[in-house]
Coordinates of C-alpha atoms and ligand atoms in Angstrom, one line a residue:
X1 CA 0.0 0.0 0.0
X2 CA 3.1 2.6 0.7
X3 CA 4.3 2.4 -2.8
X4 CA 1.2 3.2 -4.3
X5 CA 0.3 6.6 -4.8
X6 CA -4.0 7.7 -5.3
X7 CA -5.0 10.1 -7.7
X8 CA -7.4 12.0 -5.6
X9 CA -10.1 14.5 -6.0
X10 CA -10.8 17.2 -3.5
X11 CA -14.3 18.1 -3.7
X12 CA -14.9 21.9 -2.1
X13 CA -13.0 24.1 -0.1
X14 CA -13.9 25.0 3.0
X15 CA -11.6 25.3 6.4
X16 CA -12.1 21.4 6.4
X17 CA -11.3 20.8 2.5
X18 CA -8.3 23.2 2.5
X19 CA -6.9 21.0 4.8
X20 CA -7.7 18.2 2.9
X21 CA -6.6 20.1 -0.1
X22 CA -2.9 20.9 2.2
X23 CA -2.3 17.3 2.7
X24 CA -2.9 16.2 -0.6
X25 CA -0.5 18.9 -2.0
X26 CA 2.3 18.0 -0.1
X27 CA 2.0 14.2 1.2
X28 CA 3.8 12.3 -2.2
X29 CA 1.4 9.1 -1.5
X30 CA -1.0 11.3 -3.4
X31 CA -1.1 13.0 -6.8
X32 CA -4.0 15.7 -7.0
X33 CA -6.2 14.8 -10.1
X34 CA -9.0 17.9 -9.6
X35 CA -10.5 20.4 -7.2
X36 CA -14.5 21.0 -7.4
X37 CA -15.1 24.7 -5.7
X38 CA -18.0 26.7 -6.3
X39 CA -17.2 30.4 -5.1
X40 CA -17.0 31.9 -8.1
X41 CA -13.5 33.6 -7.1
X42 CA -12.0 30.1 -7.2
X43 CA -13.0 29.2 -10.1
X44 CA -9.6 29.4 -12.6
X45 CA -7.6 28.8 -9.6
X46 CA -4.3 26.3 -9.2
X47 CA -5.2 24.4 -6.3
X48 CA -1.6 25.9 -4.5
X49 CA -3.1 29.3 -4.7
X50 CA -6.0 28.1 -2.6
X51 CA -4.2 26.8 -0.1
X52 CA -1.1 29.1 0.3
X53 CA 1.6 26.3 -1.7
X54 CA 3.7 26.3 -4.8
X55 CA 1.6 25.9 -7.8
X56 CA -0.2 22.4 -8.8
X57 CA -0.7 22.8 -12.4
X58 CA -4.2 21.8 -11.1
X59 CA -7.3 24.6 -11.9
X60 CA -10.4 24.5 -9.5
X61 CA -13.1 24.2 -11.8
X62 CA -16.8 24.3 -10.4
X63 CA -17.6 21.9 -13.5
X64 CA -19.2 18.9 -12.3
X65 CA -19.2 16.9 -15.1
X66 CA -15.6 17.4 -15.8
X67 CA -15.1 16.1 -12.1
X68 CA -16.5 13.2 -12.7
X69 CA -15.0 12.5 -15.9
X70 CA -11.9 12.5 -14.6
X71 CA -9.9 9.7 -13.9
X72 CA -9.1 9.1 -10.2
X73 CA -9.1 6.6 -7.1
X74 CA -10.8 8.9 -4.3
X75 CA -12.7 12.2 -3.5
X76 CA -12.4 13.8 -0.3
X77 CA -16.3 15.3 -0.4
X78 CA -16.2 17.9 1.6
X79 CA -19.3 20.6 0.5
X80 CA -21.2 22.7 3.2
X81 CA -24.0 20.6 2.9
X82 CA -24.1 16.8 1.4
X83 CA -25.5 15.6 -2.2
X84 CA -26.1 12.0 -2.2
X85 CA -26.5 12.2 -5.9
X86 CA -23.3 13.8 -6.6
X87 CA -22.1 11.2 -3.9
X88 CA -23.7 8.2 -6.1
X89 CA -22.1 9.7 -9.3
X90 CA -18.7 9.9 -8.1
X91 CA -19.2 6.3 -6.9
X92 CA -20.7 4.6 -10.1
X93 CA -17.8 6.5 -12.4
X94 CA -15.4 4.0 -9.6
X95 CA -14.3 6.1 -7.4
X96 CA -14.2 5.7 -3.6
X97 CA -16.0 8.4 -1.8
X98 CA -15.1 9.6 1.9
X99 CA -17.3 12.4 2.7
X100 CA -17.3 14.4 5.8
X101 CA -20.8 16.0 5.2
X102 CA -22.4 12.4 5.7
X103 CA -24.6 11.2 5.1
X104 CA -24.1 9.0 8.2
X105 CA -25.9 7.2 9.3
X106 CA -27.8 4.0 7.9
X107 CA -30.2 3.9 10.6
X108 CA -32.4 6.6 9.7
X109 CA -31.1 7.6 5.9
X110 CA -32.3 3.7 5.0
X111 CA -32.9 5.1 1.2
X112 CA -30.1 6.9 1.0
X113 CA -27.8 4.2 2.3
X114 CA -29.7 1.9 -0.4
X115 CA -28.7 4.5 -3.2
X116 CA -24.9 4.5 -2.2
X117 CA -24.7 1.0 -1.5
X118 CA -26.3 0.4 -5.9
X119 CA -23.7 2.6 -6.9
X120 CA -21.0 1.1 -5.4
X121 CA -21.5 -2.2 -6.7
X122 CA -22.1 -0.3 -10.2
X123 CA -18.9 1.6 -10.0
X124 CA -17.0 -1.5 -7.7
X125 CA -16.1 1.6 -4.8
X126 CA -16.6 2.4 -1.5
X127 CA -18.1 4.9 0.5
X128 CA -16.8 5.9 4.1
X129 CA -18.4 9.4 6.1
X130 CA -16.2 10.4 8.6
X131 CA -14.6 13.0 10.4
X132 CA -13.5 14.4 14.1
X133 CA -17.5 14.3 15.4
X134 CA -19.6 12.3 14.1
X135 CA -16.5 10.2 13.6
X136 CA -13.2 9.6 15.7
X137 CA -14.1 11.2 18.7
X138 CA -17.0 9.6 19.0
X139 CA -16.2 5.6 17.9
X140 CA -12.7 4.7 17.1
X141 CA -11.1 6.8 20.0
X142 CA -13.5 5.6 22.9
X143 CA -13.7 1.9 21.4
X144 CA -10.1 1.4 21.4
X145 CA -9.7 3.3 25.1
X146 CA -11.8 0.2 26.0
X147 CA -9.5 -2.2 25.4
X148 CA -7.9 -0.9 28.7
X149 CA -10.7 -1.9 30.6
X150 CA -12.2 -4.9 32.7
X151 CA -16.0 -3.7 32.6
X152 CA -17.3 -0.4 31.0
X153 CA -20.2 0.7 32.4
X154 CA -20.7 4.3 30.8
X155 CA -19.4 6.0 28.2
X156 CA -19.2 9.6 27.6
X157 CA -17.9 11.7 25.0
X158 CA -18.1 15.4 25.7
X159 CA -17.3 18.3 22.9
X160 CA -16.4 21.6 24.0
X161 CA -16.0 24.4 21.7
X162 CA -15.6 28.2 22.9
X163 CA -17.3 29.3 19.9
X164 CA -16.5 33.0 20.0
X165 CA -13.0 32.1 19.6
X166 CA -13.6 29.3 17.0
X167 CA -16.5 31.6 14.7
X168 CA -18.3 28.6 12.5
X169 CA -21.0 29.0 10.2
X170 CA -23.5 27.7 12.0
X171 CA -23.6 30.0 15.0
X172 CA -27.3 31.3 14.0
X173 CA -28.4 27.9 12.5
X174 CA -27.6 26.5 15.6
X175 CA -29.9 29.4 17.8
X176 CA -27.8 31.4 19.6
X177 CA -29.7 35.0 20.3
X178 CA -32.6 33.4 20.5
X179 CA -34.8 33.2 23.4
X180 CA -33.7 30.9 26.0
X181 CA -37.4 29.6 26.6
X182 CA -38.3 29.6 22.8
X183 CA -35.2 27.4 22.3
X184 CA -36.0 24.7 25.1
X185 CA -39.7 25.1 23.1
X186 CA -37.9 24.7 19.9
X187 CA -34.5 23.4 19.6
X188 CA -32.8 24.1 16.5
X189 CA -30.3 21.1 16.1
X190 CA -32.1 17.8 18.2
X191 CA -34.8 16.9 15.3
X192 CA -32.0 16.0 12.9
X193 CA -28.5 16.3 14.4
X194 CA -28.9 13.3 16.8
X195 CA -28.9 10.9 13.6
X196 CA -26.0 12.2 12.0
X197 CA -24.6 10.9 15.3
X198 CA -26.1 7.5 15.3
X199 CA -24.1 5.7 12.9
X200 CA -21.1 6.3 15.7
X201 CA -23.4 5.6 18.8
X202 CA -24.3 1.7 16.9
X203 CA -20.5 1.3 16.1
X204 CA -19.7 2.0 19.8
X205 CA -22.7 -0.6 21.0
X206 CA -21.8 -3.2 18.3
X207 CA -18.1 -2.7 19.1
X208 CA -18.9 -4.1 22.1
X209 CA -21.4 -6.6 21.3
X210 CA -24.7 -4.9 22.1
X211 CA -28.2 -3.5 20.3
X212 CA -28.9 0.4 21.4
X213 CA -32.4 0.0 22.6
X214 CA -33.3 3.9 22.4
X215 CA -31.5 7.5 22.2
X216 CA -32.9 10.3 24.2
X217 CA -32.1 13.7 24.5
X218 CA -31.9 16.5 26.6
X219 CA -30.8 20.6 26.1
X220 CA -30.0 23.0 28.7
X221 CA -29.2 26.7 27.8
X222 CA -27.1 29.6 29.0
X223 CA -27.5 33.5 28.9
X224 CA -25.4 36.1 28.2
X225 CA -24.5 38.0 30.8
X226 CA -23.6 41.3 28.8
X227 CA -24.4 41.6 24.6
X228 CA -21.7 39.7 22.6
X229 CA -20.9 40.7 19.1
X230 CA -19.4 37.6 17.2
X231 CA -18.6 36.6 13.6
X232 CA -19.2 33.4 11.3
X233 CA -15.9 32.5 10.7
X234 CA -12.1 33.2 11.6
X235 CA -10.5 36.4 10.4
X236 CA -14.4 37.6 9.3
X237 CA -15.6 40.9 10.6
X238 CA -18.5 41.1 13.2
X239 CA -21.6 39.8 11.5
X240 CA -24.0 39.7 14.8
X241 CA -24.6 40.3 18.3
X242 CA -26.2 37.9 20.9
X243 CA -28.1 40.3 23.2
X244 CA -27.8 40.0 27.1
X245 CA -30.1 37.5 28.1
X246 CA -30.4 35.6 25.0
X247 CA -28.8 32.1 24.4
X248 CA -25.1 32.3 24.7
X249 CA -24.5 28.4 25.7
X250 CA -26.1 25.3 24.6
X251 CA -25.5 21.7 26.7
X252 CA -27.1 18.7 24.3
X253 CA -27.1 15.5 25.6
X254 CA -28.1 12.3 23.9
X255 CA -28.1 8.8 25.2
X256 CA -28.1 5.5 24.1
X257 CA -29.9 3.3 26.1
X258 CA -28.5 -0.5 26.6
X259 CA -30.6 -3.1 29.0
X260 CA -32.6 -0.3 30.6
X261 CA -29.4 1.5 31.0
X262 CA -27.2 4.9 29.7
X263 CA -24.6 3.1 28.0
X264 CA -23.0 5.7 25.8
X265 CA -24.1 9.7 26.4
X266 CA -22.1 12.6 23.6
X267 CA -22.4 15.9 25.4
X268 CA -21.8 19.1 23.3
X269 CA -21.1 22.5 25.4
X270 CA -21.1 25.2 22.6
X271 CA -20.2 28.7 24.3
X272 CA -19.6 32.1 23.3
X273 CA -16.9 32.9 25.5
X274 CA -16.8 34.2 29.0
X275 CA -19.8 36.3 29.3
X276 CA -22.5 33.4 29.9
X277 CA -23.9 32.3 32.6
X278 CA -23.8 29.3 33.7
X279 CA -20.2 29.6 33.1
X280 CA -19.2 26.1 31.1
X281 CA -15.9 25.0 30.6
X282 CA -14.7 27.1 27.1
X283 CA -11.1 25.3 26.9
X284 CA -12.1 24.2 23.7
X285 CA -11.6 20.0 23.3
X286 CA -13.0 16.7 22.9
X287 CA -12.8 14.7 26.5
X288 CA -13.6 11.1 26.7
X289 CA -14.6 9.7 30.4
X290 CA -15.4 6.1 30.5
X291 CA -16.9 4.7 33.9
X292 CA -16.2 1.2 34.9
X293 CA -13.2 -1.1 35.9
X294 CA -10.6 0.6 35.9
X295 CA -12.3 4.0 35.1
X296 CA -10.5 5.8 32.0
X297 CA -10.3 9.6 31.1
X298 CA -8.8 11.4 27.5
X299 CA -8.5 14.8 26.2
X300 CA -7.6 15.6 23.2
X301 CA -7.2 18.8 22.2
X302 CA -4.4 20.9 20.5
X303 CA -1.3 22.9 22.2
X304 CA -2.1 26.2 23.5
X305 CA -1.7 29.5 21.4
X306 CA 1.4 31.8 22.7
X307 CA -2.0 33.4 24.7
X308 CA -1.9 29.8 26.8
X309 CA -5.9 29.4 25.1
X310 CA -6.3 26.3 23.2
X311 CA -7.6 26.3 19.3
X312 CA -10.2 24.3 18.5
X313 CA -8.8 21.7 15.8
X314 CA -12.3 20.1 15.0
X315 CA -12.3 21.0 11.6
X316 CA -8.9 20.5 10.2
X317 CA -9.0 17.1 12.0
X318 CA -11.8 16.3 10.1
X319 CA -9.9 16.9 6.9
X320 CA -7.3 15.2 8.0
X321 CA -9.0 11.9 9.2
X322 CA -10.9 12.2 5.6
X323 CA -7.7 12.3 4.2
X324 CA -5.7 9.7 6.2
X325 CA -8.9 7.2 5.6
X326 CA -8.6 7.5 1.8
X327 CA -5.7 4.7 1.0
X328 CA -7.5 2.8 3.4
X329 CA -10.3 3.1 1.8
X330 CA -9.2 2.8 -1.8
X331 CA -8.0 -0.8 -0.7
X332 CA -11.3 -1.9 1.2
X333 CA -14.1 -4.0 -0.5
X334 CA -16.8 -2.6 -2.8
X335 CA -19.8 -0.4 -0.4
X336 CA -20.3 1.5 2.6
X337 CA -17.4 0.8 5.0
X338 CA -17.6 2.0 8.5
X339 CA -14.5 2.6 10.7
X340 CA -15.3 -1.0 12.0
X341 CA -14.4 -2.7 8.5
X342 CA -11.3 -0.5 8.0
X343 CA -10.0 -1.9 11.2
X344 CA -6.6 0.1 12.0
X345 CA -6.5 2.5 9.6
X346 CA -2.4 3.0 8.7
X347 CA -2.1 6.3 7.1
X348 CA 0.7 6.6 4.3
X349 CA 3.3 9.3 3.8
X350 CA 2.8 10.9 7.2
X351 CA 6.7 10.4 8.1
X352 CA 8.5 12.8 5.3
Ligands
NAP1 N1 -17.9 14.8 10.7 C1 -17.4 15.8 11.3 O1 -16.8 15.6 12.4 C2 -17.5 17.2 10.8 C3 -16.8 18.2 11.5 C4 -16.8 19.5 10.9 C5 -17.5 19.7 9.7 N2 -18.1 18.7 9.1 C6 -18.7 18.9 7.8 O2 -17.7 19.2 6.8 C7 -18.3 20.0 5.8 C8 -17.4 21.2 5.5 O3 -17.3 22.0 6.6 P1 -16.4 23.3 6.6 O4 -16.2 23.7 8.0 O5 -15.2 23.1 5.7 O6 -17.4 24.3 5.9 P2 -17.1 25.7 5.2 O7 -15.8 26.2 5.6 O8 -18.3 26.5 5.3 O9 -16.9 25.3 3.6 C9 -17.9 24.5 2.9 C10 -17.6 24.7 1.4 O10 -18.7 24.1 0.8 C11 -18.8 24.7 -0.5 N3 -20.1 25.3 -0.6 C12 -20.6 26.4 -0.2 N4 -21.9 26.6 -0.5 C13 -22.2 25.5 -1.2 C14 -23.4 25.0 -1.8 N5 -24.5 25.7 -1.8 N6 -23.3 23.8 -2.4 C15 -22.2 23.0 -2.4 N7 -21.1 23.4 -1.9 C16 -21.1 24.6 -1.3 C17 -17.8 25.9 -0.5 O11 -16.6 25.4 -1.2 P3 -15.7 26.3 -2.2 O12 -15.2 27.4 -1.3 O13 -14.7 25.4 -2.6 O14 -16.6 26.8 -3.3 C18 -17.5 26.1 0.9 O15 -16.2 26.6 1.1 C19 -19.7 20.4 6.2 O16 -20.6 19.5 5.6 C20 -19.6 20.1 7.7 O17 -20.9 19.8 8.3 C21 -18.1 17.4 9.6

């Protein structure tokens, strides 16, 4: 597998695909084939240019067709929101898909899963979704911790992003500003988020041997305590500000039920910095706490700034676990493959 190298597509640019886009560039295992943008300053682009590197020779076109004419092994899919028939036509022309925009899970995207899984065999690929959450943080990382364990009794896998630091796109999506009763009411992410982290909840559970019985799920909110202006995205100016008293903090919790019991519970603290009350913890990381014989804690999270605050790496880690996942995945057998089938995934030309 080292001596191969993988043409590979990288479909959008984002903070996630650049990353992607980075690692491609520079890692010799792969040879950059296209780059699918759609901002219409892209468009004409070498693919260094995007990314701050030497030049490619490779243009970013926002030509679909010509995408998928190409000839390639693997397409890091990474567009703000996912297009399963775009997915199934990358897949039927051969090439192995690993998206980070899902979809994830095959519990409650049956037909979609049905789709992929056709145009796989058609196009004798594979498709993988992945990324830091839903993804690593959420199944590979706490299933392996077990292995350090006697008995597990309950696992839980907490996110915490400080996300006036870390501006994302989805700050007003997600209902921040909003009024905190109105919220409870009417939560903006539980209807359809929960699923997206299902397919890592059932991995966890059959990891171990067992059937999730239910999920449930819980919000509580926090306040600003004076207004906060924020943006939608590093190095953007201000585009908002989340008035005193509005929602400044969310806490989600959902649990997956096992015998009557919480077997495996993701909690996601989303802050806007200091001024909220209650105060959560804003040092921005993923933190995996595992009760049971002997009990087990992780954090991962990146070195602190010269400031002594940690960066949240969520997103880049997702374009890097895409990435690292693709020779894996090139190799696998034809369908959707789950971090269960890849097994230990052995990333090539890391060491350079
Ligand atoms: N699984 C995980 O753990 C995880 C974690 C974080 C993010 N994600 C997912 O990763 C994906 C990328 O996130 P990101 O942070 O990189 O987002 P982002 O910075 O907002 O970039 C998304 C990119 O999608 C393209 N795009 C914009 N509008 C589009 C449209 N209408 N149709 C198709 N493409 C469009 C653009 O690419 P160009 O600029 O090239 O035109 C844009 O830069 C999202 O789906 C996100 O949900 C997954």
């Amino acid at each position: 597998m080292s001596r191969k190298t993988y043409r590979v597509i990288q479909w959008a640019t984002g903070v996630v695909g650049k990353t992607a886009l980075r690692h491609f560039i520079e890692n010799p295992a792969f040879e950059l084939a296209g780059v699918l943008v759609t901002h219409p300053q892209k468009i004409g682009l070498d693919a260094g240019d995007i990314v701050g590197l030497p030049k490619t020779g490779v243009l970013a076109t926002d030509d679909v067709e010509q995408i998928i004419s190409l000839q390639a092994d693997c397409v890091l899919f990474a567009p703000i929101v996912t297009n399963v028939d775009q997915i199934c036509r990358l897949l039927r022309s051969g090439k192995n898909v690993a998206s980070v925009a899902g979809p994830f899970s095959p519990q409650h995207h049956a037909e979609h899963f049905a789709r992929i899984e056709a145009a796989c065999r058609e196009g004798n690929s594979s498709y993988h979704a992945c990324g830091i959450h839903p993804g690593f943080s959420g199944d590979i990382l706490p299933l392996t911790l077990t292995r350090l364990m006697n008995r597990v009794d309950h696992i839980q896998i907490y996110e915490f992003i400080d996300k006036l630091r870390n501006p994302m796109i989805y700050t007003e999506v997600m209902g921040f500003g909003r009024d905190p009763d109105a919220l409870l009411a009417k939560p903006s992410r539980s209807p359809e988020a929960p699923f997206a982290f299902r397919q890592s909840m059932e991995m966890v559970a059959q990891g171990l041997g067992k059937t999730i019985e239910k999920v449930t799920t819980q919000l509580e909110v926090a306040t600003a305590t004076e207004d906060i202006p924020y943006s939608l995205g590093i190095g953007l100016p201000v585009s908002g500000t989340i008035r005193k008293g509005t929602v400044a903090g969310q806490h989600y919790e959902w649990t997956a039920w096992v015998d009557d019991k919480p077997l495996i519970t993701y909690h996601f603290y989303w802050t806007m910095g200091e001024h909220v009350a209650p105060r959560w913890d804003i040092d921005s990381r993923y933190q995996v706490v595992i009760d049971g014989d002997p009990p087990i804690e992780v954090r991962l999270m990146s070195k602190p700034d010269s400031d002594g605050v940690r960066p949240f790496l969520g997103l880049p880690w997702t374009g890097l676990l895409g990435a690292t996942a693709l020779p894996a995945l090139c190799e696998a057998r034809p369908g959707v493959v789950t971090h269960l089938d890849l097994g230990v995934v052995q990333p090539v030309g890391l060491v350079r």
